[in-house]
PDB file of C-alpha atoms in Angstrom:
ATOM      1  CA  UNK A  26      -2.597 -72.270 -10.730  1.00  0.00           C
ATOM      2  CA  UNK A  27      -2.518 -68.351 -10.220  1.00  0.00           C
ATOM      3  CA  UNK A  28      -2.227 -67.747 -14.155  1.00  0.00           C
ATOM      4  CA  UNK A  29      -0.634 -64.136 -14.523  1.00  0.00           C
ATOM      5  CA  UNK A  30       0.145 -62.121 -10.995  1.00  0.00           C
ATOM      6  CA  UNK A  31       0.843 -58.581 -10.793  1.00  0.00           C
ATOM      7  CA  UNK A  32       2.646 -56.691  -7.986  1.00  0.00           C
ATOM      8  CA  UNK A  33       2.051 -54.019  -7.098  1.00  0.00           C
ATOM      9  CA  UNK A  34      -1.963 -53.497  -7.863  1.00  0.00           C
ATOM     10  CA  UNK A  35      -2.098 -49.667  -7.044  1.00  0.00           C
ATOM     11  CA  UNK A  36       0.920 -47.365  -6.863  1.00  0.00           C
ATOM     12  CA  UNK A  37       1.334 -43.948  -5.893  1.00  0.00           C
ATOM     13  CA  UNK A  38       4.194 -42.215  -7.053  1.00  0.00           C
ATOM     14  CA  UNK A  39       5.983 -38.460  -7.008  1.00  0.00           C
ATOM     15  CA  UNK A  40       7.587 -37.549 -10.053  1.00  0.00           C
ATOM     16  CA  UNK A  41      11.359 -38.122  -9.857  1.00  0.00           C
ATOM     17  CA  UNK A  42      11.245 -41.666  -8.204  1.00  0.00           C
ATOM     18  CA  UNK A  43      11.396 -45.261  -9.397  1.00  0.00           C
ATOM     19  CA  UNK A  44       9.628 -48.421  -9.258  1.00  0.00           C
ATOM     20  CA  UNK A  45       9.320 -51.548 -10.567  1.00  0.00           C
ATOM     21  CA  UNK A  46       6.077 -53.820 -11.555  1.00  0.00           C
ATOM     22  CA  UNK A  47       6.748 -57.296 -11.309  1.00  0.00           C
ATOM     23  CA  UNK A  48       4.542 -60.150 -13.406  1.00  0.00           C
ATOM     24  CA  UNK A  49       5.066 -63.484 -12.796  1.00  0.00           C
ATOM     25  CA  UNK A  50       3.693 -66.223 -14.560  1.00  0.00           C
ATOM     26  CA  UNK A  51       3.466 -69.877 -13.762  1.00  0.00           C
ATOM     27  CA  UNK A  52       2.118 -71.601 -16.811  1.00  0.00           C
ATOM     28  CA  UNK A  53       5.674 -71.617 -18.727  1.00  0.00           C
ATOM     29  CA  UNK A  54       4.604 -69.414 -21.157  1.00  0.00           C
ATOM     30  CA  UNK A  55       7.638 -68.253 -23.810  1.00  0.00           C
ATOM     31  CA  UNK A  56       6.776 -64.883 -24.624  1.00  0.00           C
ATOM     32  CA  UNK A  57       5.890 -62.085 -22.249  1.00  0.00           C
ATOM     33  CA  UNK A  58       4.288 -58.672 -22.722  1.00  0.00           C
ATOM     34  CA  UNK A  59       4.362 -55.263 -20.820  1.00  0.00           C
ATOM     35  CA  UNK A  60       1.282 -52.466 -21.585  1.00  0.00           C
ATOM     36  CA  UNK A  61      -0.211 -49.528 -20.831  1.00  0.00           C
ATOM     37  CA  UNK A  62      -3.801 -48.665 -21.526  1.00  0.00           C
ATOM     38  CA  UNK A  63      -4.820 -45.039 -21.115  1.00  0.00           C
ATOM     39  CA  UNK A  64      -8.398 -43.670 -22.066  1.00  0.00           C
ATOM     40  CA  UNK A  65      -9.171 -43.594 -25.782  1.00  0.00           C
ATOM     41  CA  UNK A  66      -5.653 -44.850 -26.965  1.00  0.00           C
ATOM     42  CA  UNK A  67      -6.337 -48.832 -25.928  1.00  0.00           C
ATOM     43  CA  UNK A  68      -3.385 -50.991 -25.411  1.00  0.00           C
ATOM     44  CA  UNK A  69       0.099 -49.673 -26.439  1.00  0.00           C
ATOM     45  CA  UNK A  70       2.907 -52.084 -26.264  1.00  0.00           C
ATOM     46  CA  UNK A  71       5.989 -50.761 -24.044  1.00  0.00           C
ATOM     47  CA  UNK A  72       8.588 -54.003 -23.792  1.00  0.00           C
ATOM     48  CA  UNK A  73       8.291 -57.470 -24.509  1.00  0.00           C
ATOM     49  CA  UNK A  74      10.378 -61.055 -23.879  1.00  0.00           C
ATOM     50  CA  UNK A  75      10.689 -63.853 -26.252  1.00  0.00           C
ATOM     51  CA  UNK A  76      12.277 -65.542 -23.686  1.00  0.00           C
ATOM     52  CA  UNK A  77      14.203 -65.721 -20.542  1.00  0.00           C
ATOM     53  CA  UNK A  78      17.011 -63.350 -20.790  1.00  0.00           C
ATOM     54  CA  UNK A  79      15.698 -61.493 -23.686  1.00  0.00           C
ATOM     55  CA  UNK A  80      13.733 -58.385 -24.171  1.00  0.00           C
ATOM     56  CA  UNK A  81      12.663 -56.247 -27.237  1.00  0.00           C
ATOM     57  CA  UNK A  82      10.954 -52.864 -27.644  1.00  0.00           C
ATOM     58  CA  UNK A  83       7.638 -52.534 -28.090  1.00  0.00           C
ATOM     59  CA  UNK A  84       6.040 -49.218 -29.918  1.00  0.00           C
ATOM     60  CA  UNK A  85       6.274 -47.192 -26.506  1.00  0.00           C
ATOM     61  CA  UNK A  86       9.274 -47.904 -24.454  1.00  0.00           C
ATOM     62  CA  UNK A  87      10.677 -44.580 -23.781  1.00  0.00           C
ATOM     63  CA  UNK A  88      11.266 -43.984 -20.010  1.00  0.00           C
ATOM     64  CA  UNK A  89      10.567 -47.696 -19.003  1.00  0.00           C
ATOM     65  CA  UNK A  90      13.720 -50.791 -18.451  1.00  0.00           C
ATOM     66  CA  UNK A  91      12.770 -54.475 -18.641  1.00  0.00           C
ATOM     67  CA  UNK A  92      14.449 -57.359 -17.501  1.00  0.00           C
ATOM     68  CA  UNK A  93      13.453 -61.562 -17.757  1.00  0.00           C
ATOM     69  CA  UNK A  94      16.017 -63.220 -15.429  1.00  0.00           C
ATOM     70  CA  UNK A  95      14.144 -65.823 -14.950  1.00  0.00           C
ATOM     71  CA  UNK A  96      11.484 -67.236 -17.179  1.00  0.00           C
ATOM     72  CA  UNK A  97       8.542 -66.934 -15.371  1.00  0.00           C
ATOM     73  CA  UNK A  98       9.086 -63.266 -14.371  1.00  0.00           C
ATOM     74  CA  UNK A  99       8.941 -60.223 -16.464  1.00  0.00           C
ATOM     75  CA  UNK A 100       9.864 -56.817 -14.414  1.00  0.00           C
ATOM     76  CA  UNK A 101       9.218 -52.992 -15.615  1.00  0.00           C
ATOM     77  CA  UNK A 102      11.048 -50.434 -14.265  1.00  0.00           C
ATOM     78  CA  UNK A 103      10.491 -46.906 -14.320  1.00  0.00           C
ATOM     79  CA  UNK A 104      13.983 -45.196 -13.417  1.00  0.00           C
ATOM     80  CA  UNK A 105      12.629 -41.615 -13.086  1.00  0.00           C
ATOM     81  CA  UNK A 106       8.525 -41.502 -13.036  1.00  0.00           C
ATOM     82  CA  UNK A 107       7.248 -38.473 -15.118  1.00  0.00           C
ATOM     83  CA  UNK A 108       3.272 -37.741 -14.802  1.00  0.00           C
ATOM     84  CA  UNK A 109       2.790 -38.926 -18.430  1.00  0.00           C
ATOM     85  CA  UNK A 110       3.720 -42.520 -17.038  1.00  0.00           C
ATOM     86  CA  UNK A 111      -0.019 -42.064 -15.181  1.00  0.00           C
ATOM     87  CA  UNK A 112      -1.829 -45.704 -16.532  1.00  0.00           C
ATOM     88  CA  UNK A 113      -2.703 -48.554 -15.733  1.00  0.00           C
ATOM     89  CA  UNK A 114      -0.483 -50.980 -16.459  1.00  0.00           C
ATOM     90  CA  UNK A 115      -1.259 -54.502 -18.306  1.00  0.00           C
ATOM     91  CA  UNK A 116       1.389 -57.744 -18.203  1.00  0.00           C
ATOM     92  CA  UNK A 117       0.486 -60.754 -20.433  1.00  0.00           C
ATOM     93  CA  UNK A 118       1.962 -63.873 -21.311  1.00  0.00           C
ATOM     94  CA  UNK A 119       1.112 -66.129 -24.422  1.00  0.00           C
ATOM     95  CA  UNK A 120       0.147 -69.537 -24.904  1.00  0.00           C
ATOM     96  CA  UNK A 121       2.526 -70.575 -27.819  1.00  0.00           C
ATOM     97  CA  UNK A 122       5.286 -69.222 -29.868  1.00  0.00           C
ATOM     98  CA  UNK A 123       4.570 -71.063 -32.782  1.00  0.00           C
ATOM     99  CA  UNK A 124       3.389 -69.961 -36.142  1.00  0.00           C
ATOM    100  CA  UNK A 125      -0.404 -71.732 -35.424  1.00  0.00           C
ATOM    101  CA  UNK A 126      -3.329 -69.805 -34.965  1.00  0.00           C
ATOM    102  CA  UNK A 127      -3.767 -70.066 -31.281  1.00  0.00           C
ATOM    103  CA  UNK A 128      -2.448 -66.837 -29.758  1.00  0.00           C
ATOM    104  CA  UNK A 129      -4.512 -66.863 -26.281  1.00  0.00           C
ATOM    105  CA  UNK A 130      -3.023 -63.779 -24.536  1.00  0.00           C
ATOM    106  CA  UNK A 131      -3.556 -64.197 -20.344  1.00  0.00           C
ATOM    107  CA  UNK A 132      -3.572 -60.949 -18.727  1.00  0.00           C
ATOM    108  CA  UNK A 133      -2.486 -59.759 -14.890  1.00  0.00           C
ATOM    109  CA  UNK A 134      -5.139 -57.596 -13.736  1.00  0.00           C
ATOM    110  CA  UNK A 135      -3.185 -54.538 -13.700  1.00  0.00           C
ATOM    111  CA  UNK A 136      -1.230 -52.423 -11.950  1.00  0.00           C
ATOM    112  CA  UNK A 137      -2.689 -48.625 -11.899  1.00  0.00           C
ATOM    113  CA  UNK A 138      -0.345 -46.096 -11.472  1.00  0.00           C
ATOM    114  CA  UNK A 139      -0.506 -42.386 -10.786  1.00  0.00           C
ATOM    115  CA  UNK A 140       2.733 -40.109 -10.914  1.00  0.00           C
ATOM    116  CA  UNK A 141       2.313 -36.784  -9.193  1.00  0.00           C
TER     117      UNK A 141
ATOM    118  CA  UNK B   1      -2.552 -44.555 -39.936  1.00  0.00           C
ATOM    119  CA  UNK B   2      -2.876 -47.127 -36.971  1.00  0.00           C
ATOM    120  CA  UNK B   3      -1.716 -50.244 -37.832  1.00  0.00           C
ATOM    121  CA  UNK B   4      -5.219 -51.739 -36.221  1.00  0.00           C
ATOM    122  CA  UNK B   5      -8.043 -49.657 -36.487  1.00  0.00           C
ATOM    123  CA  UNK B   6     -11.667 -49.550 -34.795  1.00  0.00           C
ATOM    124  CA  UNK B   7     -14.585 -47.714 -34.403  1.00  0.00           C
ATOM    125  CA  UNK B   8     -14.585 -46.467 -30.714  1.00  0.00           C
ATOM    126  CA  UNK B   9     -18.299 -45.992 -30.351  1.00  0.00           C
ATOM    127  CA  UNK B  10     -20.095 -45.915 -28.207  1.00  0.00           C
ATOM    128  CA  UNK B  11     -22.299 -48.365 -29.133  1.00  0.00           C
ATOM    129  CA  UNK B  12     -25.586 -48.156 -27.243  1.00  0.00           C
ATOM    130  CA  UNK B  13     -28.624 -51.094 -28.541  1.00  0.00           C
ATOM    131  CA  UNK B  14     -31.195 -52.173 -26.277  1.00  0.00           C
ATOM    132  CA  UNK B  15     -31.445 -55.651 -25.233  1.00  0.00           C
ATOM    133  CA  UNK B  16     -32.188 -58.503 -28.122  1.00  0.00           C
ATOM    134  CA  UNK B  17     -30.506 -55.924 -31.019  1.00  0.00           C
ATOM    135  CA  UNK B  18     -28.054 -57.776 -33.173  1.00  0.00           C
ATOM    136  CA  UNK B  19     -24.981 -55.164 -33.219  1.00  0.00           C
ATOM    137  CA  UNK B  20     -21.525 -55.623 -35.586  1.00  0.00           C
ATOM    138  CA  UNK B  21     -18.313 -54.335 -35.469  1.00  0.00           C
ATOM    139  CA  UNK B  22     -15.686 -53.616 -37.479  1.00  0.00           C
ATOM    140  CA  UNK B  23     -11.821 -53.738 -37.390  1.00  0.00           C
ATOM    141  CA  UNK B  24      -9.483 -52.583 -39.843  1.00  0.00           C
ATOM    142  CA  UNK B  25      -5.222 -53.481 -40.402  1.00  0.00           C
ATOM    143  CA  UNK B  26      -2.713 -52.312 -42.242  1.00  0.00           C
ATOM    144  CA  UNK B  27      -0.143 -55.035 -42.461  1.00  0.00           C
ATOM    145  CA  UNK B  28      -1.198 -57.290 -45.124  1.00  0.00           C
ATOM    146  CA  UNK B  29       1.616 -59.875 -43.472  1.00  0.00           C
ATOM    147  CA  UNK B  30      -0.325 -60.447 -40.359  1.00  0.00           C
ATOM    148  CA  UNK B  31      -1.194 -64.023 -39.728  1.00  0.00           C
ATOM    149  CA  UNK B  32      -3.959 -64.104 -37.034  1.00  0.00           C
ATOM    150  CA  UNK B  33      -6.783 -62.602 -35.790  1.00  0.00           C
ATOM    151  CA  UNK B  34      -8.637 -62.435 -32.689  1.00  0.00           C
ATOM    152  CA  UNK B  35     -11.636 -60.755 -30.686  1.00  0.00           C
ATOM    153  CA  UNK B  36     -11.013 -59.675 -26.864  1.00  0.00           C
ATOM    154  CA  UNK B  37     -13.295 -58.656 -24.751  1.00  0.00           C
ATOM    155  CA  UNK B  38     -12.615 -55.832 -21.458  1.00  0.00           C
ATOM    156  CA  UNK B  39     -14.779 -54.785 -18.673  1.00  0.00           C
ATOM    157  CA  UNK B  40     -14.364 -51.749 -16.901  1.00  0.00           C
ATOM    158  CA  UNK B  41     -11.487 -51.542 -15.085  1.00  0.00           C
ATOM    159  CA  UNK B  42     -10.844 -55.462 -15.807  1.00  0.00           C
ATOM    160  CA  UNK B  43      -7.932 -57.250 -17.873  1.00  0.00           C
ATOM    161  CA  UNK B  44      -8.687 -58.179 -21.280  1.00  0.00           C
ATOM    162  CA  UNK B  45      -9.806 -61.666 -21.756  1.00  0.00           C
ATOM    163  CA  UNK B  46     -10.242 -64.069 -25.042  1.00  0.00           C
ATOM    164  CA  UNK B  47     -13.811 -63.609 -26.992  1.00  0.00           C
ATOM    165  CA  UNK B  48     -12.997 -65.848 -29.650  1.00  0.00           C
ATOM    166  CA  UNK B  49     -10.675 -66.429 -32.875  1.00  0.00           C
ATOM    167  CA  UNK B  50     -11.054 -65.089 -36.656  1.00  0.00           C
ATOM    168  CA  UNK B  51     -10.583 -67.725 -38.614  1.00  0.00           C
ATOM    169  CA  UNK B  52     -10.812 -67.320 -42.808  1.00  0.00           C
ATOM    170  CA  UNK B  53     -13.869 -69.486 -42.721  1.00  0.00           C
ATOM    171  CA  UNK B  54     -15.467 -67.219 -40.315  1.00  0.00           C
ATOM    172  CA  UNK B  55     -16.910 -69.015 -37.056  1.00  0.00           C
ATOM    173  CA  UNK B  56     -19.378 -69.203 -34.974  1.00  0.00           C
ATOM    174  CA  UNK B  57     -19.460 -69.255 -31.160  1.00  0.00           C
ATOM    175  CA  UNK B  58     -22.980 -69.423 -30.062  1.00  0.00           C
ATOM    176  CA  UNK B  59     -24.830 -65.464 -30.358  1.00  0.00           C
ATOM    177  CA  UNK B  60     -20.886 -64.441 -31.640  1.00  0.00           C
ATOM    178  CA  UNK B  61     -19.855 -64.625 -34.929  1.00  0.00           C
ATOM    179  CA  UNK B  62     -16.730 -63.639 -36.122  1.00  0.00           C
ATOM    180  CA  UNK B  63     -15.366 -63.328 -40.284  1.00  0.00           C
ATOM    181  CA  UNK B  64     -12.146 -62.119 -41.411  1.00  0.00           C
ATOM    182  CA  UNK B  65     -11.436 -60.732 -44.805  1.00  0.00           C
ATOM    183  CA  UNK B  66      -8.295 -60.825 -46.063  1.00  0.00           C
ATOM    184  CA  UNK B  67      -8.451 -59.128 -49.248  1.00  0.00           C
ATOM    185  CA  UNK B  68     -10.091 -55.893 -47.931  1.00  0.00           C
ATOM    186  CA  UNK B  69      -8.024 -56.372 -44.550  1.00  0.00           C
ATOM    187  CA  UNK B  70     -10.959 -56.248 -42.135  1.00  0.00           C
ATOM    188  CA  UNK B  71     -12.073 -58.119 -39.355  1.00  0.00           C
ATOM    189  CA  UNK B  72     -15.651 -58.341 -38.169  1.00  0.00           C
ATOM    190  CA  UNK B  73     -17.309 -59.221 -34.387  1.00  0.00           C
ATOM    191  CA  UNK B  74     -21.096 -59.866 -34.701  1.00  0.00           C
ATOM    192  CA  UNK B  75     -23.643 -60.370 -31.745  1.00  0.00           C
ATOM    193  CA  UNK B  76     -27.084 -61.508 -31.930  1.00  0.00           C
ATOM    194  CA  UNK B  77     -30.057 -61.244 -29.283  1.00  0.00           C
ATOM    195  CA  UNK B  78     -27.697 -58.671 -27.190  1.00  0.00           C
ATOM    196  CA  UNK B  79     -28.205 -59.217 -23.326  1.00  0.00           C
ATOM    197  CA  UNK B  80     -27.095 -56.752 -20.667  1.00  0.00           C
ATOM    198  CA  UNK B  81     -24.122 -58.719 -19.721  1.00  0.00           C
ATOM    199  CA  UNK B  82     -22.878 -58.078 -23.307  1.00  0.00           C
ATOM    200  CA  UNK B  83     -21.839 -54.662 -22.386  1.00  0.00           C
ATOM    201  CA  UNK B  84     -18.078 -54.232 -22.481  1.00  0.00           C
ATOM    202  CA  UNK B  85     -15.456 -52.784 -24.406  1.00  0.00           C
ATOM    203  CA  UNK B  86     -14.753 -55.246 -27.687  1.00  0.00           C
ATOM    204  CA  UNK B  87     -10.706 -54.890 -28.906  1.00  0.00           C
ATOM    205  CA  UNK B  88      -9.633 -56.736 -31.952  1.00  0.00           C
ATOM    206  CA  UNK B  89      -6.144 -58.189 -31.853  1.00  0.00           C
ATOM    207  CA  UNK B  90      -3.868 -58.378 -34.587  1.00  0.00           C
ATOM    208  CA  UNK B  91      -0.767 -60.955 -34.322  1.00  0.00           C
ATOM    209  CA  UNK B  92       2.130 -60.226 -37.151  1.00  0.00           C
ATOM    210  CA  UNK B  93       5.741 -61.752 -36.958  1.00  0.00           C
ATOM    211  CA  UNK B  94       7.856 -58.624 -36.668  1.00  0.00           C
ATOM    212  CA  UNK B  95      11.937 -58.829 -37.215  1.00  0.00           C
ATOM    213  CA  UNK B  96      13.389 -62.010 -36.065  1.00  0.00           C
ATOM    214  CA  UNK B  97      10.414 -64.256 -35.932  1.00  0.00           C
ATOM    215  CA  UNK B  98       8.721 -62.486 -32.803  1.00  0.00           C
ATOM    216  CA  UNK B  99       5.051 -62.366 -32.123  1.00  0.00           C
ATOM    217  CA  UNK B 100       4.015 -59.209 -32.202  1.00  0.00           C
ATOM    218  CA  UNK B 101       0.273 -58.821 -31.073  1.00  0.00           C
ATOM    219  CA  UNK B 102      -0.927 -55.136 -31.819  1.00  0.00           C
ATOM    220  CA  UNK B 103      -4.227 -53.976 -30.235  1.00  0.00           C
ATOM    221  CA  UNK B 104      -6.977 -51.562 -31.821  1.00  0.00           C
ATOM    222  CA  UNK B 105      -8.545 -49.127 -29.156  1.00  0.00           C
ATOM    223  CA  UNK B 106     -11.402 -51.058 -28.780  1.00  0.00           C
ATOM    224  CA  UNK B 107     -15.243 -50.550 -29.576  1.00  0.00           C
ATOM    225  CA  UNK B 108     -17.851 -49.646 -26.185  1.00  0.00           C
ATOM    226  CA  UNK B 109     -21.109 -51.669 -26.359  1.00  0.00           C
ATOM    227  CA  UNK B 110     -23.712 -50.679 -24.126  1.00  0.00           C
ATOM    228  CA  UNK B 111     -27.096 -52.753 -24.150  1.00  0.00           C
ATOM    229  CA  UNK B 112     -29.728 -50.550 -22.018  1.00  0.00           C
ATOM    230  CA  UNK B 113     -32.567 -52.636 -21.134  1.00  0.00           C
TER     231      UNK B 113
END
């Protein structure tokens, strides 16, 4: 049971190009988050999925594409990297979609990213 | 305002030193609570729950107040490995019955020995 992967772990990018993270899950997990954490701002949601084939905005999605073809993947995009996408990069997926109190979030280990 | 709010510290106690922090929301809607804990460079990971009742999880204790919309993370007899950033999680149900799970910025414990 690998829980949340992340590909890829460390990127290096020039400012102009694109990528794409992947997460993939494999605990059938509904709901499925994209963030980036940058020093002294803490986690800022960019996308998330409710399920497969849907996606919603998060508060910081400008610049950054999301797609959940299948339910147990989650990819980001970045069309046209800009330096201010510099971060390190957090996917999660959650335990239940239900209105209990259990909300155990289970993290990749991040992707860190550096845009020259 | 933030819609989660904490105290970024740093927090620096020596080793044994009970130590609290506090979290603050806006939303008066949200519906539960929860303490994370990060190391450096690390993914967050799952401290423990809020509940109303407030709960206890050996040295950890956690209370949630809902009238003054504040959550609180305490730790008693603070050892070294204690040292991490502590972020408080905030799950509302935003426009068409999503989950959304905001973050605060975290608090920075140190314990020095």
């Amino acid at each position: 049971n690998a829980g949340v992967t992340q590909t890829p772990k460390f990127r290096v990018l020039k400012t102009g190009q694109s990528m794409t993270l992947l997460c993939a899950q494999d605990m059938n997990h509904e709901y499925m988050y994209w963030y980036r954490q940058d020093p002294g701002m803490g986690l800022r949601l960019i996308h998330y999925s409710v399920g497969e084939g849907t996606t919603a905005k998060g508060e910081v999605p400008d610049g950054y594409n999301v797609s959940r073809l299948k339910k147990q993947n989650f990819l980001l995009g970045l069309e046209s990297a800009a330096p201010s996408q510099t971060s390190v990069y957090f996917c999660a997926s959650l335990l239940r979609n239900d209105y209990s109190n259990t909300g155990e979030l289970f993290f990749g280990e991040g992707s860190r990213l550096t845009v020259l | 305002r933030k819609e989660v709010e904490q105290d970024p510290g740093p927090f620096n106690v020596p080793e044994g030193a009970t130590v609290a922090f506090n979290c603050t929301y806006s939303n008066s809607a949200s519906q539960s609570f929860f303490w994370y804990r990060q190391d450096c460079r690390k993914e967050p990971k799952l401290l423990m729950s809020v509940y109303s009742s407030g709960n206890e999880d050996g040295r950890f204790t956690a209370q949630l107040n809902r009238a003054s919309q504040y959550i609180s993370l305490l730790i008693r007899d603070s050892k070294l490995s204690d040292s991490a950033t502590y972020l408080c999680v905030v799950i509302s149900i935003s426009s068409g019955s999503a989950r959304q799970l905001t973050f605060g910025s975290g608090t920075q414990l140190t314990v020095l020995p």
